[in-house]
Amino acid sequence: MGRRTQLRVRHHVMSLYLLNRDRTDVVQEDRRNVEASRGPAEVATAVATRCGPEALADFYTAFGHRVLDVWRRPAAAEYHEAIRAALAEVGLPADLEDAVEPEENDDAMRASHDAAVALVGGEVRTPITCIDGVAFFGPVLNAIPRGEHAVQVFEGAQLLAGYPQFYELKRTRMQPPVLT
């Protein structure tokens, strides 16, 4: 295996609900998904607030393996099940699941979300990536790169971030994500 790049990754909560709540072009099925995703974002905010950024990264990874790595939209009950299992897997307090009901963490979630959007402007989606002080939407990948491919993908994103006139890359997803 070739070279390795040392990275420091920091996760912040971004809310699909906040991102899309005022948009009029969101179709009804997507609107339902946006509403359903509010609870997990509230729990992630509670994890970050009560347990810190490292716990958020662990929770997000465990939750993501259960929900984000599937090519469908989970029902509310599945979100609860995934939250409960992810909290248990990473050793976080089970009562964090109670944050799934909106409002208690709204201010903290809005602050985290607004800080991310402020880096790139309101015409983006999630994820937002910041490399060497330059933020942009994406990258959105169809599979997780491993080994040398992961280094190449990161270095490509870093190269684009380093070019002051970089604006956007995008294409339509032609197949479901590759689950690995």
PDB file of C-alpha atoms in Angstrom:
ATOM      1  CA  MET A   1       0.000   0.000   0.000  1.00  0.00           C
ATOM      2  CA  GLY A   2       1.217   3.503  -0.789  1.00  0.00           C
ATOM      3  CA  ARG A   3       1.221   6.752   1.099  1.00  0.00           C
ATOM      4  CA  ARG A   4      -1.072   7.749   3.923  1.00  0.00           C
ATOM      5  CA  THR A   5      -2.488  11.158   4.687  1.00  0.00           C
ATOM      6  CA  GLN A   6      -3.176  12.080   8.307  1.00  0.00           C
ATOM      7  CA  LEU A   7      -6.595  13.707   8.625  1.00  0.00           C
ATOM      8  CA  ARG A   8      -8.518  15.332  11.415  1.00  0.00           C
ATOM      9  CA  VAL A   9     -12.232  14.885  10.751  1.00  0.00           C
ATOM     10  CA  ARG A  10     -14.788  16.886  12.715  1.00  0.00           C
ATOM     11  CA  HIS A  11     -18.489  16.186  12.341  1.00  0.00           C
ATOM     12  CA  HIS A  12     -21.156  18.830  12.768  1.00  0.00           C
ATOM     13  CA  VAL A  13     -24.906  18.348  12.640  1.00  0.00           C
ATOM     14  CA  MET A  14     -26.666  19.564   9.533  1.00  0.00           C
ATOM     15  CA  SER A  15     -30.434  19.239   9.303  1.00  0.00           C
ATOM     16  CA  LEU A  16     -32.304  18.210   6.163  1.00  0.00           C
ATOM     17  CA  TYR A  17     -35.373  19.652   7.854  1.00  0.00           C
ATOM     18  CA  LEU A  18     -33.807  23.097   8.272  1.00  0.00           C
ATOM     19  CA  LEU A  19     -32.219  22.930   4.842  1.00  0.00           C
ATOM     20  CA  ASN A  20     -35.499  22.161   3.071  1.00  0.00           C
ATOM     21  CA  ARG A  21     -38.295  23.533   5.240  1.00  0.00           C
ATOM     22  CA  ASP A  22     -38.846  26.717   3.204  1.00  0.00           C
ATOM     23  CA  ARG A  23     -38.221  25.209  -0.235  1.00  0.00           C
ATOM     24  CA  THR A  24     -41.275  24.935  -2.441  1.00  0.00           C
ATOM     25  CA  ASP A  25     -39.698  22.557  -4.963  1.00  0.00           C
ATOM     26  CA  VAL A  26     -39.480  19.556  -2.611  1.00  0.00           C
ATOM     27  CA  VAL A  27     -41.829  16.781  -3.743  1.00  0.00           C
ATOM     28  CA  GLN A  28     -44.203  15.274  -1.175  1.00  0.00           C
ATOM     29  CA  GLU A  29     -42.280  11.993  -0.780  1.00  0.00           C
ATOM     30  CA  ASP A  30     -39.050  13.891  -0.135  1.00  0.00           C
ATOM     31  CA  ARG A  31     -40.882  16.222   2.252  1.00  0.00           C
ATOM     32  CA  ARG A  32     -41.970  13.198   4.327  1.00  0.00           C
ATOM     33  CA  ASN A  33     -38.364  11.972   4.432  1.00  0.00           C
ATOM     34  CA  VAL A  34     -37.145  15.422   5.464  1.00  0.00           C
ATOM     35  CA  GLU A  35     -39.688  15.505   8.295  1.00  0.00           C
ATOM     36  CA  ALA A  36     -38.750  11.971   9.418  1.00  0.00           C
ATOM     37  CA  SER A  37     -35.026  12.819   9.414  1.00  0.00           C
ATOM     38  CA  ARG A  38     -35.570  15.635  11.903  1.00  0.00           C
ATOM     39  CA  GLY A  39     -35.578  13.235  14.884  1.00  0.00           C
ATOM     40  CA  PRO A  40     -32.202  11.641  14.120  1.00  0.00           C
ATOM     41  CA  ALA A  41     -30.681  15.120  13.653  1.00  0.00           C
ATOM     42  CA  GLU A  42     -32.088  16.123  17.043  1.00  0.00           C
ATOM     43  CA  VAL A  43     -30.505  13.039  18.628  1.00  0.00           C
ATOM     44  CA  ALA A  44     -27.177  13.734  16.896  1.00  0.00           C
ATOM     45  CA  THR A  45     -27.318  17.270  18.283  1.00  0.00           C
ATOM     46  CA  ALA A  46     -27.979  15.931  21.776  1.00  0.00           C
ATOM     47  CA  VAL A  47     -25.036  13.537  21.409  1.00  0.00           C
ATOM     48  CA  ALA A  48     -22.742  16.388  20.336  1.00  0.00           C
ATOM     49  CA  THR A  49     -23.982  18.697  23.089  1.00  0.00           C
ATOM     50  CA  ARG A  50     -23.905  16.203  25.959  1.00  0.00           C
ATOM     51  CA  CYS A  51     -21.073  13.898  24.936  1.00  0.00           C
ATOM     52  CA  GLY A  52     -18.808  15.858  22.585  1.00  0.00           C
ATOM     53  CA  PRO A  53     -17.623  15.772  18.986  1.00  0.00           C
ATOM     54  CA  GLU A  54     -15.896  12.377  19.207  1.00  0.00           C
ATOM     55  CA  ALA A  55     -19.117  10.788  20.425  1.00  0.00           C
ATOM     56  CA  LEU A  56     -20.969  12.459  17.548  1.00  0.00           C
ATOM     57  CA  ALA A  57     -18.557  10.916  15.039  1.00  0.00           C
ATOM     58  CA  ASP A  58     -19.019   7.468  16.611  1.00  0.00           C
ATOM     59  CA  PHE A  59     -22.813   7.809  16.744  1.00  0.00           C
ATOM     60  CA  TYR A  60     -23.025   9.091  13.170  1.00  0.00           C
ATOM     61  CA  THR A  61     -20.954   6.148  11.900  1.00  0.00           C
ATOM     62  CA  ALA A  62     -22.991   3.557  13.806  1.00  0.00           C
ATOM     63  CA  PHE A  63     -26.283   5.171  12.781  1.00  0.00           C
ATOM     64  CA  GLY A  64     -25.112   5.536   9.186  1.00  0.00           C
ATOM     65  CA  HIS A  65     -24.331   1.839   8.876  1.00  0.00           C
ATOM     66  CA  ARG A  66     -27.930   1.118   9.806  1.00  0.00           C
ATOM     67  CA  VAL A  67     -29.740   3.832   7.851  1.00  0.00           C
ATOM     68  CA  LEU A  68     -27.566   5.693   5.381  1.00  0.00           C
ATOM     69  CA  ASP A  69     -26.046   2.568   3.840  1.00  0.00           C
ATOM     70  CA  VAL A  70     -29.397   1.443   2.464  1.00  0.00           C
ATOM     71  CA  TRP A  71     -31.052   2.647  -0.706  1.00  0.00           C
ATOM     72  CA  ARG A  72     -34.495   3.476   0.638  1.00  0.00           C
ATOM     73  CA  ARG A  73     -36.251   5.839   2.992  1.00  0.00           C
ATOM     74  CA  PRO A  74     -36.725   4.397   6.492  1.00  0.00           C
ATOM     75  CA  ALA A  75     -39.993   4.672   8.385  1.00  0.00           C
ATOM     76  CA  ALA A  76     -40.057   6.539  11.706  1.00  0.00           C
ATOM     77  CA  ALA A  77     -39.983   3.249  13.650  1.00  0.00           C
ATOM     78  CA  GLU A  78     -36.829   2.199  11.789  1.00  0.00           C
ATOM     79  CA  TYR A  79     -35.174   5.498  12.693  1.00  0.00           C
ATOM     80  CA  HIS A  80     -35.962   4.833  16.369  1.00  0.00           C
ATOM     81  CA  GLU A  81     -34.586   1.301  16.114  1.00  0.00           C
ATOM     82  CA  ALA A  82     -31.402   2.531  14.398  1.00  0.00           C
ATOM     83  CA  ILE A  83     -30.917   5.308  16.960  1.00  0.00           C
ATOM     84  CA  ARG A  84     -31.368   2.883  19.861  1.00  0.00           C
ATOM     85  CA  ALA A  85     -28.942   0.354  18.354  1.00  0.00           C
ATOM     86  CA  ALA A  86     -26.339   2.990  17.445  1.00  0.00           C
ATOM     87  CA  LEU A  87     -26.396   4.515  20.928  1.00  0.00           C
ATOM     88  CA  ALA A  88     -25.935   1.067  22.481  1.00  0.00           C
ATOM     89  CA  GLU A  89     -23.176   0.104  20.034  1.00  0.00           C
ATOM     90  CA  VAL A  90     -21.024   3.104  20.887  1.00  0.00           C
ATOM     91  CA  GLY A  91     -21.803   3.074  24.609  1.00  0.00           C
ATOM     92  CA  LEU A  92     -23.822   6.286  24.802  1.00  0.00           C
ATOM     93  CA  PRO A  93     -26.666   6.830  27.285  1.00  0.00           C
ATOM     94  CA  ALA A  94     -29.935   5.310  26.074  1.00  0.00           C
ATOM     95  CA  ASP A  95     -31.909   8.377  27.186  1.00  0.00           C
ATOM     96  CA  LEU A  96     -30.348  10.348  24.321  1.00  0.00           C
ATOM     97  CA  GLU A  97     -33.038   8.723  22.175  1.00  0.00           C
ATOM     98  CA  ASP A  98     -35.557  10.972  23.955  1.00  0.00           C
ATOM     99  CA  ALA A  99     -34.101  13.915  22.007  1.00  0.00           C
ATOM    100  CA  VAL A 100     -35.813  12.544  18.892  1.00  0.00           C
ATOM    101  CA  GLU A 101     -38.758  14.773  19.798  1.00  0.00           C
ATOM    102  CA  PRO A 102     -38.020  18.245  18.428  1.00  0.00           C
ATOM    103  CA  GLU A 103     -37.499  21.417  20.371  1.00  0.00           C
ATOM    104  CA  GLU A 104     -35.138  20.665  23.251  1.00  0.00           C
ATOM    105  CA  ASN A 105     -32.097  20.775  20.964  1.00  0.00           C
ATOM    106  CA  ASP A 106     -33.489  23.074  18.266  1.00  0.00           C
ATOM    107  CA  ASP A 107     -31.243  26.033  19.127  1.00  0.00           C
ATOM    108  CA  ALA A 108     -28.068  23.923  19.159  1.00  0.00           C
ATOM    109  CA  MET A 109     -29.085  22.114  15.957  1.00  0.00           C
ATOM    110  CA  ARG A 110     -29.860  25.410  14.225  1.00  0.00           C
ATOM    111  CA  ALA A 111     -26.514  26.889  15.330  1.00  0.00           C
ATOM    112  CA  SER A 112     -24.557  23.894  13.990  1.00  0.00           C
ATOM    113  CA  HIS A 113     -26.579  23.840  10.769  1.00  0.00           C
ATOM    114  CA  ASP A 114     -26.309  27.598  10.213  1.00  0.00           C
ATOM    115  CA  ALA A 115     -22.544  27.513  10.794  1.00  0.00           C
ATOM    116  CA  ALA A 116     -22.157  24.888   8.046  1.00  0.00           C
ATOM    117  CA  VAL A 117     -24.393  26.704   5.579  1.00  0.00           C
ATOM    118  CA  ALA A 118     -22.610  29.993   6.281  1.00  0.00           C
ATOM    119  CA  LEU A 119     -19.416  28.414   4.926  1.00  0.00           C
ATOM    120  CA  VAL A 120     -20.920  27.784   1.476  1.00  0.00           C
ATOM    121  CA  GLY A 121     -24.201  29.658   1.099  1.00  0.00           C
ATOM    122  CA  GLY A 122     -27.774  28.481   1.051  1.00  0.00           C
ATOM    123  CA  GLU A 123     -27.870  26.907  -2.420  1.00  0.00           C
ATOM    124  CA  VAL A 124     -26.262  23.630  -1.371  1.00  0.00           C
ATOM    125  CA  ARG A 125     -27.223  20.290   0.108  1.00  0.00           C
ATOM    126  CA  THR A 126     -25.534  18.013   2.577  1.00  0.00           C
ATOM    127  CA  PRO A 127     -22.752  17.020   3.141  1.00  0.00           C
ATOM    128  CA  ILE A 128     -20.618  20.116   3.390  1.00  0.00           C
ATOM    129  CA  THR A 129     -16.895  19.466   3.460  1.00  0.00           C
ATOM    130  CA  CYS A 130     -14.253  21.941   4.555  1.00  0.00           C
ATOM    131  CA  ILE A 131     -10.638  21.300   3.521  1.00  0.00           C
ATOM    132  CA  ASP A 132      -7.877  23.712   4.457  1.00  0.00           C
ATOM    133  CA  GLY A 133     -10.434  26.430   5.197  1.00  0.00           C
ATOM    134  CA  VAL A 134     -12.353  26.038   1.907  1.00  0.00           C
ATOM    135  CA  ALA A 135     -15.875  24.599   2.126  1.00  0.00           C
ATOM    136  CA  PHE A 136     -18.085  23.097  -0.568  1.00  0.00           C
ATOM    137  CA  PHE A 137     -21.014  20.734  -0.995  1.00  0.00           C
ATOM    138  CA  GLY A 138     -19.956  17.115  -1.348  1.00  0.00           C
ATOM    139  CA  PRO A 139     -18.317  14.968  -2.295  1.00  0.00           C
ATOM    140  CA  VAL A 140     -21.182  12.555  -2.708  1.00  0.00           C
ATOM    141  CA  LEU A 141     -19.787   9.139  -3.544  1.00  0.00           C
ATOM    142  CA  ASN A 142     -21.609   6.036  -4.705  1.00  0.00           C
ATOM    143  CA  ALA A 143     -19.284   3.735  -2.755  1.00  0.00           C
ATOM    144  CA  ILE A 144     -16.716   4.132   0.000  1.00  0.00           C
ATOM    145  CA  PRO A 145     -13.212   4.279  -1.471  1.00  0.00           C
ATOM    146  CA  ARG A 146     -10.606   2.198   0.336  1.00  0.00           C
ATOM    147  CA  GLY A 147      -6.829   2.277   0.524  1.00  0.00           C
ATOM    148  CA  GLU A 148      -5.063   4.129  -2.264  1.00  0.00           C
ATOM    149  CA  HIS A 149      -8.379   5.058  -3.893  1.00  0.00           C
ATOM    150  CA  ALA A 150      -9.432   6.851  -0.690  1.00  0.00           C
ATOM    151  CA  VAL A 151      -6.187   8.840  -0.710  1.00  0.00           C
ATOM    152  CA  GLN A 152      -6.676   9.732  -4.388  1.00  0.00           C
ATOM    153  CA  VAL A 153     -10.269  10.878  -3.827  1.00  0.00           C
ATOM    154  CA  PHE A 154      -9.231  13.025  -0.879  1.00  0.00           C
ATOM    155  CA  GLU A 155      -6.288  14.510  -2.745  1.00  0.00           C
ATOM    156  CA  GLY A 156      -8.568  15.317  -5.699  1.00  0.00           C
ATOM    157  CA  ALA A 157     -11.006  17.128  -3.416  1.00  0.00           C
ATOM    158  CA  GLN A 158      -8.086  18.898  -1.738  1.00  0.00           C
ATOM    159  CA  LEU A 159      -6.733  19.984  -5.131  1.00  0.00           C
ATOM    160  CA  LEU A 160     -10.104  21.411  -6.163  1.00  0.00           C
ATOM    161  CA  ALA A 161     -10.493  23.156  -2.787  1.00  0.00           C
ATOM    162  CA  GLY A 162      -7.089  24.760  -3.319  1.00  0.00           C
ATOM    163  CA  TYR A 163      -8.128  26.354  -6.614  1.00  0.00           C
ATOM    164  CA  PRO A 164      -9.818  29.687  -5.767  1.00  0.00           C
ATOM    165  CA  GLN A 165     -12.085  29.571  -8.821  1.00  0.00           C
ATOM    166  CA  PHE A 166     -13.464  26.075  -8.145  1.00  0.00           C
ATOM    167  CA  TYR A 167     -17.248  26.262  -8.159  1.00  0.00           C
ATOM    168  CA  GLU A 168     -19.055  22.943  -8.622  1.00  0.00           C
ATOM    169  CA  LEU A 169     -18.990  19.353  -9.895  1.00  0.00           C
ATOM    170  CA  LYS A 170     -22.195  17.367 -10.296  1.00  0.00           C
ATOM    171  CA  ARG A 171     -23.788  14.547 -12.233  1.00  0.00           C
ATOM    172  CA  THR A 172     -26.952  12.517 -11.886  1.00  0.00           C
ATOM    173  CA  ARG A 173     -26.795   9.301  -9.876  1.00  0.00           C
ATOM    174  CA  MET A 174     -27.345   6.471 -12.331  1.00  0.00           C
ATOM    175  CA  GLN A 175     -27.391   3.523  -9.901  1.00  0.00           C
ATOM    176  CA  PRO A 176     -27.997   2.884  -6.214  1.00  0.00           C
ATOM    177  CA  PRO A 177     -25.055   3.193  -3.846  1.00  0.00           C
ATOM    178  CA  VAL A 178     -22.671   0.243  -3.667  1.00  0.00           C
ATOM    179  CA  LEU A 179     -22.935  -1.101  -0.144  1.00  0.00           C
ATOM    180  CA  THR A 180     -19.707  -2.396   1.293  1.00  0.00           C
TER     181      THR A 180
END
